[in-house]
Amino acid sequence: MAEPRTMTEDSAAAPSSTALWVDPSNGAAGDMLLAALLDAGASLSVVEQGVARLAVEPVSLKLESVRRHGLRAAHLVVTAPDSGTHRDLAAVTAIIARAALPSAVHDFAVAAFTTLARAEARVHGVPLADIHFHEVGALDAVVDLVGCALALADLGLLDAPIRVVGPVAVGSGVVRTEHGPMPVPVPAVLEILSGAGAPIAAHPAAMELCTPSGAALLATLATGWGPPPALVPHAVGVGAGTRDPAGHPNILRVLVGASAAPDSDATPWQGEPLHRVDTTIDDLDPRIWPDLLERLRAVGAADAWCTPVLMRKGRPGQLLSVLAAPAQLDLVCRLVFTYTGTLGVRVSTVQRRRLRRDQIAMPYGDTAVRVKRGYLGDRLVSVQPEYDDALAVAQRADVPVARVLDEVRAVARGVGPSPQAEPLPEADSVAEAGPLPEAGPLPEATTA
């Protein structure tokens, strides 16, 4: 049997105690943060391979060593063709979805773009769906945001419970944009940072220090704001901006290490804060429910479900419940209001504990079955084949689907996690994604 391909959904090889501190005291931009993460040890080839999956004009990445005010730093040079394409949020998120990136990378990149898009829409006073961004749709912004998501995942930081960002220097003065002269900090930066509760640092430079894409990345990755957390440093990364002003070092620093918080590695699961959105509904066409739940999950909700309830005057209804990360909360509420007609929702904060997970593709005949596996610490405790994949395989091989599920589950238990394996396409079924190369049958898979 051919070796299965593995997609690590939750940084399977990374310790749960990994922590990050970002120092934007001299400003922040997408290329500066990406360069700093690469300088801290993220793989340039992993970022290049992930960016190459995007259906955009070809781009190349080159990491150079430069000096800023006598300090060594890494500078990322992105070479991309001039493009007249102005992509909106829907176009960008579709490009990211089609790239079949690991789910954590996809979710982070989409959340960062959504944060950026929402800010642009608000400051320009137009609906989110109608705005066409020059900044958001530009190739360098796509590379920066997706590249940072890939680099964070490679360092095991997308699931790190401690990601602290220091006060952000934003600068002052005036900058010229597609919309004409703008005061610094530009309105989108202020919108993003104020919405995230980020502290702003005073800085003497009369120039733009924090870009909208830089602000969106900081707002998306930060689990807290302030000085460095208690950690044991493992790596320091220094990323340089393109400009080299005379008054200050144009750099952004990151510190990666192991959390020194008490009992940081005592639990075998991962914890994260989420928001729960609830509303009761008694007048929605029942045919709409499946599409609504799928839409909520598609925009990044961790889960969405409905529960039968008895409402006022004995009327039967449904309790809609949605779990969402802070970055997706506003979008989830907007969808609930739009598609259900409810007049209000209840929002509460919950703490989710989840198992570390990976996803592998188990070859079966000329196709494969995706399998999600959960680990309690280092112990494999959950093996769940994707039913739609198993059903498609069973129909093709003319065998019972229960048999396919049992065979795939048994073999998948013996396959170790592989953090370096490439991502599996996120199609509705492996049959839609196409056959995998070098796929061989499972034992006794081809006879009825």
Coordinates of C-alpha atoms in Angstrom, one line a residue:
M1 CA 0.0 0.0 0.0
A2 CA 1.3 3.5 -0.9
E3 CA 2.2 5.8 2.0
P4 CA -0.7 8.1 2.9
R5 CA -0.4 11.8 2.5
T6 CA -0.9 13.8 5.7
M7 CA -2.2 17.3 6.3
T8 CA -1.6 18.6 9.8
E9 CA -4.7 20.7 10.7
D10 CA -3.5 21.8 14.1
S11 CA 0.3 21.9 13.9
A12 CA 0.5 18.3 15.2
A13 CA 4.3 18.4 15.9
A14 CA 4.2 21.7 17.7
P15 CA 4.1 21.8 21.5
S16 CA 1.1 23.5 23.0
S17 CA 3.3 25.7 25.1
T18 CA 4.8 27.6 22.2
A19 CA 4.5 31.4 22.7
L20 CA 5.0 34.5 20.5
W21 CA 5.8 38.1 21.2
V22 CA 5.7 40.7 18.4
D23 CA 7.5 44.0 18.8
P24 CA 6.0 46.6 16.4
S25 CA 7.5 49.6 18.3
N26 CA 8.9 50.9 15.0
G27 CA 5.8 50.0 12.9
A28 CA 4.4 46.9 11.1
A29 CA 3.8 45.9 7.6
G30 CA 2.9 42.5 6.1
D31 CA 6.3 42.0 4.4
M32 CA 8.1 43.0 7.7
L33 CA 6.2 40.5 9.8
L34 CA 6.7 37.7 7.2
A35 CA 10.4 38.4 7.0
A36 CA 10.7 38.4 10.8
L37 CA 8.9 35.0 11.0
L38 CA 11.2 33.6 8.3
D39 CA 14.2 35.0 10.2
A40 CA 12.9 33.2 13.3
G41 CA 13.1 29.9 11.6
A42 CA 10.0 29.5 9.4
S43 CA 10.7 27.7 6.2
L44 CA 10.9 29.9 3.0
S45 CA 10.2 26.8 0.9
V46 CA 7.0 26.0 2.8
V47 CA 5.8 29.6 2.3
E48 CA 6.8 29.5 -1.4
Q49 CA 5.0 26.2 -2.0
G50 CA 1.9 27.5 -0.3
V51 CA 1.9 30.7 -2.2
A52 CA 2.4 28.8 -5.4
R53 CA -1.0 27.1 -4.8
L54 CA -2.8 30.4 -5.2
A55 CA -4.4 31.0 -8.5
V56 CA -2.9 34.4 -9.0
E57 CA -0.2 35.9 -11.2
P58 CA 3.2 34.2 -10.6
V59 CA 5.3 35.7 -7.8
S60 CA 8.8 35.0 -6.5
L61 CA 10.1 35.5 -3.0
K62 CA 13.7 36.3 -2.0
L63 CA 15.0 36.7 1.5
E64 CA 17.9 39.1 1.8
S65 CA 20.2 40.1 4.8
V66 CA 20.2 43.9 5.2
R67 CA 21.3 46.4 7.9
R68 CA 19.1 49.0 9.5
H69 CA 20.9 51.5 11.8
G70 CA 23.7 49.0 12.3
L71 CA 21.3 46.1 13.0
R72 CA 21.1 43.0 10.9
A73 CA 17.7 42.2 9.6
A74 CA 15.9 40.0 7.0
H75 CA 14.3 41.8 4.1
L76 CA 11.7 40.0 1.9
V77 CA 11.7 40.9 -1.8
V78 CA 8.4 40.0 -3.5
T79 CA 8.7 40.1 -7.3
A80 CA 5.3 40.2 -9.0
P81 CA 4.0 41.4 -12.4
D82 CA 2.0 44.6 -12.6
S83 CA -1.7 43.6 -12.5
G84 CA -4.7 45.6 -13.2
T85 CA -6.9 43.1 -11.3
H86 CA -8.8 44.7 -8.4
R87 CA -10.0 41.7 -6.4
D88 CA -12.8 42.1 -3.8
L89 CA -13.1 40.0 -0.6
A90 CA -15.1 37.3 -2.2
A91 CA -12.5 36.9 -5.0
V92 CA -9.6 36.7 -2.5
T93 CA -11.3 34.2 -0.2
A94 CA -12.2 32.1 -3.2
I95 CA -8.6 32.1 -4.3
I96 CA -7.5 31.0 -0.8
A97 CA -10.2 28.3 -0.6
R98 CA -9.1 26.8 -4.0
A99 CA -5.5 26.6 -2.9
A100 CA -6.4 23.7 -0.6
L101 CA -4.2 25.0 2.2
P102 CA -4.3 23.4 5.7
S103 CA -7.5 24.5 7.5
A104 CA -5.8 26.6 10.2
V105 CA -3.8 28.5 7.5
H106 CA -7.0 29.0 5.4
D107 CA -8.9 30.3 8.5
F108 CA -6.2 32.7 9.6
A109 CA -5.7 34.2 6.1
V110 CA -9.4 34.6 5.6
A111 CA -9.9 36.2 9.0
A112 CA -7.1 38.6 8.3
F113 CA -8.5 39.6 4.9
T114 CA -12.0 39.9 6.4
T115 CA -10.7 42.2 9.1
L116 CA -9.0 44.3 6.5
A117 CA -12.0 44.4 4.2
R118 CA -14.4 45.3 7.0
A119 CA -12.2 48.2 8.0
E120 CA -12.0 49.5 4.4
A121 CA -15.7 49.2 3.9
R122 CA -16.4 51.1 7.1
V123 CA -14.1 54.0 6.5
H124 CA -15.3 54.4 2.9
G125 CA -19.0 54.1 4.0
V126 CA -19.9 51.3 1.6
P127 CA -21.3 47.7 2.1
L128 CA -18.7 45.0 2.5
A129 CA -19.9 43.2 -0.5
D130 CA -19.6 46.2 -2.8
I131 CA -16.1 47.4 -2.0
H132 CA -13.3 46.7 -4.4
F133 CA -9.9 47.1 -2.8
H134 CA -6.7 48.2 -4.4
E135 CA -4.8 47.4 -1.1
V136 CA -6.6 44.1 -0.3
G137 CA -6.7 42.7 -3.8
A138 CA -3.0 43.6 -4.6
L139 CA -0.7 40.7 -5.1
D140 CA 1.7 41.8 -2.4
A141 CA -1.1 41.9 0.2
V142 CA -2.2 38.3 -0.9
V143 CA 1.4 37.1 -0.5
D144 CA 1.9 38.9 2.8
L145 CA -1.2 37.7 4.5
V146 CA -1.2 34.1 3.2
G147 CA 2.6 33.9 3.6
C148 CA 2.3 35.0 7.3
A149 CA -0.3 32.3 7.9
L150 CA 1.9 29.7 6.4
A151 CA 5.0 30.9 8.4
L152 CA 3.0 31.0 11.6
A153 CA 1.8 27.4 11.0
D154 CA 5.3 26.2 10.2
L155 CA 6.5 27.6 13.5
G156 CA 3.6 25.9 15.4
L157 CA 2.1 29.3 16.3
L158 CA -1.3 29.2 14.8
D159 CA -2.6 27.2 17.8
A160 CA -0.3 28.8 20.4
P161 CA -2.4 30.0 23.3
I162 CA -0.1 32.9 23.9
R163 CA 0.5 35.4 21.1
V164 CA 1.2 38.9 22.5
V165 CA 1.7 42.0 20.5
G166 CA 3.4 45.1 21.9
P167 CA 2.2 48.7 21.4
V168 CA 2.0 49.6 17.7
A169 CA 3.9 52.6 16.3
V170 CA 1.7 54.1 13.6
G171 CA 3.6 57.3 12.7
S172 CA 2.2 60.7 11.6
G173 CA 2.1 63.0 8.6
V174 CA 0.4 62.5 5.3
V175 CA 0.7 59.6 2.8
R176 CA -0.5 59.5 -0.8
T177 CA -2.9 56.7 -1.7
E178 CA -5.3 55.6 -4.5
H179 CA -7.9 57.8 -2.9
G180 CA -5.6 60.9 -2.7
P181 CA -3.6 62.3 0.3
M182 CA -4.5 60.6 3.6
P183 CA -3.6 61.5 7.2
V184 CA -1.3 59.1 9.0
P185 CA -2.3 56.8 10.5
V186 CA -4.6 56.1 7.7
P187 CA -8.3 55.5 8.6
A188 CA -8.2 51.8 7.9
V189 CA -5.3 51.3 10.3
L190 CA -7.1 53.2 13.1
E191 CA -10.3 51.3 12.4
I192 CA -8.5 47.9 12.7
L193 CA -6.4 48.7 15.8
S194 CA -9.3 50.4 17.7
G195 CA -11.5 47.5 16.9
A196 CA -8.9 45.1 18.3
G197 CA -8.2 47.1 21.4
A198 CA -4.6 47.5 20.4
P199 CA -2.4 50.0 22.2
I200 CA -0.7 52.7 20.0
A201 CA 2.8 53.8 20.7
A202 CA 4.2 57.3 20.3
H203 CA 6.9 57.6 17.7
P204 CA 8.8 60.6 16.3
A205 CA 8.8 59.6 12.7
A206 CA 6.6 61.7 10.4
M207 CA 5.8 58.8 8.0
E208 CA 3.5 55.8 7.7
L209 CA 4.8 53.2 10.1
C210 CA 1.9 50.7 10.2
T211 CA 0.1 49.7 7.0
P212 CA -3.5 48.3 6.8
S213 CA -2.2 44.8 6.0
G214 CA 0.2 45.0 8.9
A215 CA -2.6 46.1 11.3
A216 CA -4.9 43.3 10.1
L217 CA -2.2 40.7 10.7
L218 CA -1.5 41.9 14.2
A219 CA -5.2 42.1 15.1
T220 CA -5.7 38.6 13.8
L221 CA -2.8 36.9 15.5
A222 CA -2.9 38.7 18.9
T223 CA -4.4 36.9 21.8
G224 CA -3.2 39.8 24.0
W225 CA -1.4 43.1 23.9
G226 CA 1.5 44.4 26.0
P227 CA 5.1 43.5 27.0
P228 CA 6.7 40.1 26.4
P229 CA 4.9 37.3 28.2
A230 CA 6.8 34.8 30.5
L231 CA 8.6 32.5 28.1
V232 CA 11.9 30.7 27.4
P233 CA 13.2 32.2 24.1
H234 CA 14.1 29.8 21.3
A235 CA 14.4 32.2 18.4
V236 CA 14.5 35.9 17.5
G237 CA 13.4 37.2 14.1
V238 CA 14.0 40.6 12.7
G239 CA 12.2 41.8 9.6
A240 CA 13.1 45.0 7.8
G241 CA 10.9 47.3 5.8
T242 CA 12.0 48.5 2.3
R243 CA 12.7 52.1 3.4
D244 CA 15.7 53.0 5.5
P245 CA 14.9 56.3 7.2
A246 CA 17.6 58.3 9.0
G247 CA 15.7 58.7 12.2
H248 CA 15.0 55.1 13.3
P249 CA 15.6 51.4 12.5
N250 CA 12.7 50.4 10.2
I251 CA 12.4 46.9 11.7
L252 CA 9.8 44.6 13.3
R253 CA 11.0 41.9 15.8
V254 CA 9.4 38.6 16.9
L255 CA 10.3 36.4 19.8
V256 CA 9.4 32.7 19.7
G257 CA 9.8 30.4 22.7
A258 CA 8.1 28.1 25.1
S259 CA 5.6 29.5 27.6
A260 CA 7.0 29.7 31.1
A261 CA 3.5 30.0 32.6
P262 CA 2.8 27.5 35.4
D263 CA 1.4 24.2 34.2
S264 CA 1.6 25.3 30.6
D265 CA 2.1 21.7 29.4
A266 CA -0.1 20.0 32.0
T267 CA -3.1 19.5 29.8
P268 CA -3.2 17.1 26.8
W269 CA -5.6 19.3 24.9
Q270 CA -5.7 22.8 23.4
G271 CA -7.8 25.6 24.8
E272 CA -9.1 28.7 23.0
P273 CA -11.7 31.4 23.7
L274 CA -14.7 31.4 21.5
H275 CA -18.0 33.4 21.3
R276 CA -21.3 31.6 21.2
V277 CA -24.2 33.2 19.3
D278 CA -27.7 32.0 20.1
T279 CA -31.1 33.0 18.9
T280 CA -34.6 31.3 18.8
I281 CA -36.5 31.2 15.6
D282 CA -40.0 30.0 14.9
D283 CA -40.8 31.3 11.4
L284 CA -38.0 30.1 9.1
D285 CA -38.7 27.9 6.2
P286 CA -37.3 24.5 7.2
R287 CA -35.7 24.0 3.8
I288 CA -33.3 27.0 4.6
W289 CA -31.7 25.5 7.6
P290 CA -29.1 23.2 5.9
D291 CA -27.9 26.0 3.7
L292 CA -27.7 28.5 6.6
L293 CA -25.7 26.1 8.8
E294 CA -23.3 25.4 5.9
R295 CA -22.9 29.1 5.1
L296 CA -22.0 29.8 8.8
R297 CA -19.4 27.1 8.7
A298 CA -18.0 28.3 5.4
V299 CA -17.2 31.8 6.8
G300 CA -15.2 30.3 9.6
A301 CA -17.6 29.4 12.4
A302 CA -16.1 26.6 14.5
D303 CA -19.6 24.9 14.6
A304 CA -23.2 25.7 13.9
W305 CA -26.3 23.7 14.9
C306 CA -30.0 24.0 15.7
T307 CA -32.0 22.4 18.5
P308 CA -35.8 22.0 18.7
V309 CA -37.4 24.2 21.4
L310 CA -40.8 25.1 22.6
M311 CA -41.4 28.9 22.4
R312 CA -44.1 31.3 23.5
K313 CA -47.6 30.2 23.4
G314 CA -46.5 26.6 22.8
R315 CA -45.1 27.3 19.3
P316 CA -42.4 24.9 18.1
G317 CA -39.2 26.6 17.1
Q318 CA -35.4 26.1 16.7
L319 CA -32.6 27.4 18.8
L320 CA -29.8 28.4 16.5
S321 CA -26.3 28.2 18.1
V322 CA -23.0 29.2 16.5
L323 CA -19.5 29.0 17.8
A324 CA -17.1 31.6 16.4
A325 CA -13.7 33.1 17.0
P326 CA -13.5 36.8 17.8
A327 CA -12.4 37.6 14.3
Q328 CA -15.5 36.0 12.8
L329 CA -18.1 37.2 15.4
D330 CA -19.3 40.2 13.4
L331 CA -19.6 38.3 10.2
V332 CA -21.5 35.5 11.9
C333 CA -24.0 37.9 13.5
R334 CA -24.5 39.6 10.1
L335 CA -25.3 36.3 8.4
V336 CA -27.7 35.3 11.2
F337 CA -29.6 38.6 10.9
T338 CA -29.6 38.5 7.1
Y339 CA -30.8 34.9 6.6
T340 CA -33.1 34.4 9.6
G341 CA -34.8 37.7 10.1
T342 CA -34.3 37.5 13.8
L343 CA -34.4 40.8 15.7
G344 CA -31.7 39.9 18.2
V345 CA -29.0 37.4 19.2
R346 CA -27.3 36.5 22.5
V347 CA -23.5 36.5 22.6
S348 CA -21.6 34.8 25.3
T349 CA -17.9 33.8 25.8
V350 CA -17.1 30.2 26.1
Q351 CA -13.8 28.2 26.4
R352 CA -13.3 25.4 24.0
R353 CA -11.0 22.5 24.6
R354 CA -10.1 20.5 21.5
L355 CA -7.8 17.6 20.7
R356 CA -4.7 18.1 18.6
R357 CA -5.7 16.8 15.1
D358 CA -4.4 15.8 11.8
Q359 CA -5.9 14.6 8.5
I360 CA -4.5 11.9 6.3
A361 CA -5.6 10.5 2.9
M362 CA -5.7 6.7 3.0
P363 CA -5.3 5.2 -0.5
Y364 CA -8.1 2.9 -1.6
G365 CA -8.0 1.5 -5.1
D366 CA -7.5 4.4 -7.5
T367 CA -8.8 7.0 -5.0
A368 CA -8.5 7.7 -1.3
V369 CA -10.5 8.4 1.9
R370 CA -9.7 11.3 4.1
V371 CA -9.4 10.5 7.8
K372 CA -9.4 12.9 10.7
R373 CA -7.5 11.8 13.8
G374 CA -7.5 13.3 17.3
Y375 CA -4.7 13.0 19.9
L376 CA -5.0 13.3 23.7
G377 CA -1.5 14.4 24.3
D378 CA 0.5 12.0 22.3
R379 CA -2.1 9.2 22.4
L380 CA -4.3 8.6 19.4
V381 CA -7.9 8.4 20.7
S382 CA -10.1 9.3 17.6
V383 CA -10.0 8.0 14.1
Q384 CA -12.9 9.2 11.9
P385 CA -13.0 8.5 8.1
E386 CA -15.0 11.1 6.0
Y387 CA -18.3 9.3 5.3
D388 CA -18.8 10.9 1.9
D389 CA -15.4 9.8 0.8
A390 CA -16.0 6.3 2.0
L391 CA -19.4 6.1 0.4
A392 CA -17.9 7.2 -3.0
V393 CA -15.2 4.5 -2.7
A394 CA -17.7 1.9 -1.7
Q395 CA -20.0 2.6 -4.7
R396 CA -17.0 2.5 -7.0
A397 CA -15.7 -0.8 -5.6
D398 CA -19.2 -2.3 -5.1
V399 CA -18.6 -3.1 -1.4
P400 CA -20.5 -2.1 1.7
V401 CA -19.7 1.3 3.0
A402 CA -19.4 -0.1 6.6
R403 CA -16.6 -2.4 5.3
V404 CA -14.7 0.6 3.8
L405 CA -15.1 2.6 7.0
D406 CA -13.8 -0.4 9.1
E407 CA -10.8 -1.1 6.8
V408 CA -9.7 2.5 6.5
R409 CA -10.1 3.1 10.2
A410 CA -8.0 0.0 11.1
V411 CA -5.1 1.0 8.8
A412 CA -5.2 4.7 9.7
R413 CA -4.6 3.8 13.4
G414 CA -1.2 2.5 12.5
V415 CA 0.0 5.5 10.5
G416 CA 2.1 7.9 12.6
P417 CA 1.6 11.7 12.3
S418 CA 3.7 13.4 9.7
P419 CA 4.1 17.2 10.2
Q420 CA 6.0 17.6 6.9
A421 CA 3.4 16.0 4.6
E422 CA 1.6 18.1 2.0
P423 CA -2.0 19.4 2.3
L424 CA -4.9 17.4 0.9
P425 CA -7.3 19.2 -1.4
E426 CA -10.4 20.3 0.5
A427 CA -13.0 19.0 -1.9
D428 CA -16.4 17.7 -0.9
S429 CA -15.1 14.2 -1.6
V430 CA -11.9 12.7 -2.7
A431 CA -13.7 11.6 -5.9
E432 CA -14.2 15.3 -6.7
A433 CA -10.6 16.1 -5.9
G434 CA -9.3 13.5 -8.3
P435 CA -7.3 10.4 -7.9
L436 CA -4.1 10.5 -5.7
P437 CA -0.9 9.3 -7.3
E438 CA 0.6 5.9 -6.4
A439 CA -2.6 4.9 -4.5
G440 CA -2.8 1.2 -3.8
P441 CA -5.7 -0.9 -2.5
L442 CA -6.2 -1.7 1.2
P443 CA -6.1 -5.3 2.1
E444 CA -9.1 -7.2 0.6
A445 CA -10.6 -4.0 -0.7
T446 CA -11.3 -5.1 -4.3
T447 CA -13.5 -8.1 -3.7
A448 CA -17.1 -8.0 -2.8

